[in-house]
Short mmCIF file of C-alpha atoms in Angstrom, two decimals:
data_model
loop_
_atom_site.label_atom_id
_atom_site.label_comp_id
_atom_site.label_asym_id
_atom_site.label_seq_id
_atom_site.Cartn_x
_atom_site.Cartn_y
_atom_site.Cartn_z
CA MET A 578 71.37 19.22 16.70
CA THR A 579 69.14 16.59 15.44
CA SER A 580 67.13 16.53 18.73
CA SER A 581 66.44 20.18 18.60
CA LEU A 582 65.22 19.80 14.70
CA GLY A 583 62.93 16.93 16.11
CA ARG A 584 61.53 18.95 19.16
CA LYS A 585 60.81 21.91 16.68
CA SER A 586 59.00 19.66 14.06
CA ALA A 587 56.99 17.99 16.83
CA THR A 588 56.23 21.50 18.15
CA LEU A 589 54.96 22.62 14.81
CA VAL A 590 52.94 19.39 14.23
CA LEU A 591 51.23 19.94 17.62
CA LEU A 592 50.53 23.70 16.94
CA ALA A 593 49.00 22.78 13.40
CA GLY A 594 46.93 20.30 14.91
CA ALA A 595 45.79 22.43 17.73
CA SER A 596 44.91 25.28 15.44
CA ALA A 597 42.99 23.00 13.21
CA MET A 598 40.81 21.82 16.06
CA LEU A 599 40.36 25.30 17.28
CA ALA A 600 39.19 26.36 13.89
CA ALA A 601 36.49 23.66 13.82
CA CYS A 602 34.94 25.08 16.72
CA GLY A 603 34.48 28.46 14.84
CA SER A 604 30.91 29.94 14.41
CA THR A 605 31.21 30.36 10.70
CA GLY A 606 29.93 26.84 9.91
CA GLY A 607 32.89 24.96 10.68
CA ILE A 608 34.13 22.21 8.50
CA GLY A 609 32.07 22.11 5.11
CA GLY A 610 29.95 25.03 6.06
CA ARG A 611 27.00 23.09 7.25
CA GLU A 612 23.89 24.70 8.70
CA ARG A 613 23.14 23.69 12.16
CA PRO A 614 19.72 23.93 13.83
CA ASP A 615 19.20 26.95 16.28
CA GLU A 616 18.75 25.61 19.76
CA PHE A 617 17.08 28.89 20.82
CA ALA A 618 14.39 28.74 18.06
CA VAL A 619 12.59 25.70 19.83
CA GLN A 620 9.16 26.36 21.17
CA ARG A 621 7.23 24.40 23.60
CA GLN A 622 3.83 23.08 22.44
CA ALA A 623 0.63 23.43 24.34
CA PRO A 624 -0.30 20.09 26.04
CA LEU A 625 -3.15 18.02 24.77
CA VAL A 626 -6.26 18.48 26.56
CA VAL A 627 -9.18 16.01 26.81
CA PRO A 628 -12.40 17.61 25.67
CA PRO A 629 -14.79 17.81 28.90
CA ASP A 630 -17.61 16.09 26.87
CA PHE A 631 -15.98 12.84 26.16
CA SER A 632 -18.90 10.51 25.58
CA LEU A 633 -17.54 8.69 22.52
CA VAL A 634 -17.23 4.76 22.64
CA PRO A 635 -13.91 3.40 21.83
CA PRO A 636 -14.01 1.01 18.92
CA ALA A 637 -13.64 -2.69 19.41
CA PRO A 638 -10.17 -4.18 18.65
CA GLY A 639 -10.02 -5.31 15.05
CA ALA A 640 -13.31 -3.63 13.94
CA PRO A 641 -13.25 -1.49 10.81
CA ARG A 642 -13.43 2.23 10.99
CA PRO A 643 -16.97 3.51 10.39
CA ALA A 644 -15.92 6.24 8.13
CA GLU A 645 -13.60 4.37 5.98
CA GLU A 646 -14.40 2.11 2.92
CA THR A 647 -13.33 -1.50 2.72
CA ALA A 648 -10.02 -2.33 0.49
CA GLY A 649 -12.45 -3.64 -2.37
CA GLU A 650 -14.61 -0.38 -2.47
CA GLN A 651 -11.29 1.68 -2.43
CA ALA A 652 -10.14 -0.32 -5.32
CA LEU A 653 -13.39 0.07 -7.40
CA GLU A 654 -13.43 3.64 -6.66
CA ALA A 655 -9.79 4.13 -7.87
CA LEU A 656 -10.42 1.96 -11.07
CA PHE A 657 -13.79 3.13 -12.20
CA GLY A 658 -14.46 6.33 -10.33
CA GLY A 659 -17.62 5.20 -8.31
CA PRO A 660 -20.92 4.58 -9.39
CA ALA A 661 -22.00 6.00 -12.85
CA PRO A 662 -25.64 6.86 -13.82
CA ARG A 663 -26.91 4.36 -16.23
CA SER A 664 -28.07 5.04 -19.72
CA ALA A 665 -31.54 4.88 -21.04
CA VAL A 666 -30.64 1.66 -23.34
CA GLU A 667 -29.04 -0.03 -20.15
CA THR A 668 -31.81 0.55 -17.97
CA SER A 669 -34.39 -0.65 -20.75
CA MET A 670 -32.40 -3.70 -21.07
CA LEU A 671 -32.10 -4.60 -17.37
CA ASP A 672 -35.94 -3.88 -17.11
CA ARG A 673 -36.56 -6.53 -19.88
CA ALA A 674 -34.27 -9.04 -18.44
CA GLY A 675 -36.14 -9.07 -15.20
CA THR A 676 -34.74 -10.28 -12.00
CA ALA A 677 -32.96 -13.70 -11.71
CA GLU A 678 -34.13 -16.46 -9.58
CA PRO A 679 -32.04 -16.98 -6.39
CA SER A 680 -31.00 -20.39 -7.20
CA ILE A 681 -29.70 -19.73 -10.77
CA ARG A 682 -26.23 -20.43 -9.67
CA THR A 683 -27.15 -23.88 -8.29
CA GLU A 684 -29.11 -24.92 -11.54
CA VAL A 685 -26.28 -23.64 -13.98
CA GLY A 686 -23.84 -25.96 -12.05
CA ASP A 687 -26.17 -28.78 -12.30
CA PRO A 688 -24.86 -31.54 -14.80
CA GLU A 689 -28.41 -32.30 -15.79
CA THR A 690 -29.01 -28.72 -16.84
CA ASN A 691 -29.27 -28.54 -20.56
CA THR A 692 -26.75 -26.40 -22.36
CA VAL A 693 -25.72 -25.32 -25.78
CA ALA A 694 -22.94 -27.81 -27.09
CA LYS A 695 -19.74 -25.83 -27.66
CA GLY A 696 -17.42 -28.55 -28.74
CA SER A 697 -15.33 -31.00 -27.33
CA VAL A 698 -12.49 -28.68 -26.21
CA THR A 699 -15.10 -26.83 -23.86
CA ARG A 700 -16.31 -30.33 -22.82
CA ASP A 701 -12.84 -31.20 -21.91
CA ILE A 702 -12.00 -28.09 -19.91
CA VAL A 703 -15.20 -28.26 -17.90
CA ALA A 704 -14.75 -31.95 -17.18
CA ALA A 705 -11.26 -31.39 -16.07
CA PRO A 706 -10.42 -32.60 -12.55
CA GLU A 707 -10.21 -29.83 -9.86
CA GLY A 708 -6.64 -29.30 -8.39
CA ASP A 709 -3.71 -26.85 -8.20
CA GLY A 710 -2.43 -27.80 -11.82
CA GLN A 711 0.69 -29.35 -10.46
CA PHE A 712 0.40 -32.37 -12.57
CA ALA A 713 -1.47 -30.69 -15.63
CA GLN A 714 -0.36 -31.56 -19.07
CA ALA A 715 -0.90 -29.88 -22.37
CA VAL A 716 -1.24 -31.84 -25.69
CA ILE A 717 -0.94 -30.02 -29.05
CA PRO A 718 -2.27 -32.19 -31.88
CA GLN A 719 -0.27 -32.60 -34.93
CA GLY A 720 -2.26 -31.98 -38.02
#
């Protein structure tokens, strides 16, 4: 009698499993009711065609695109919105200032150039040795 009860329960378990698998194959969305793509709605696209008058020269590898700005120009455009017209005051000031000599940067960096004394702190900063600052020290005077 126990073997017929075991056989009946095994049959019920198999029937329940088969019915669950068969229900998953239904067309009502299946488990969770997810939407599936319609395989009959796929359309073929026309193939790409090379134009008959293809006289363009391919760009050199690594060369910038001619229609695009450099990264610096794009940053300036994003920050400041491009060149703005100068006011009358700014134009007048620039006209009075004149043009700078081409060697002005060399003359300013020359130690023999006369400058306005700005104090010992400025002299210390200017005279500091160049480097990456790995061994730099800061001293706070007590006073």
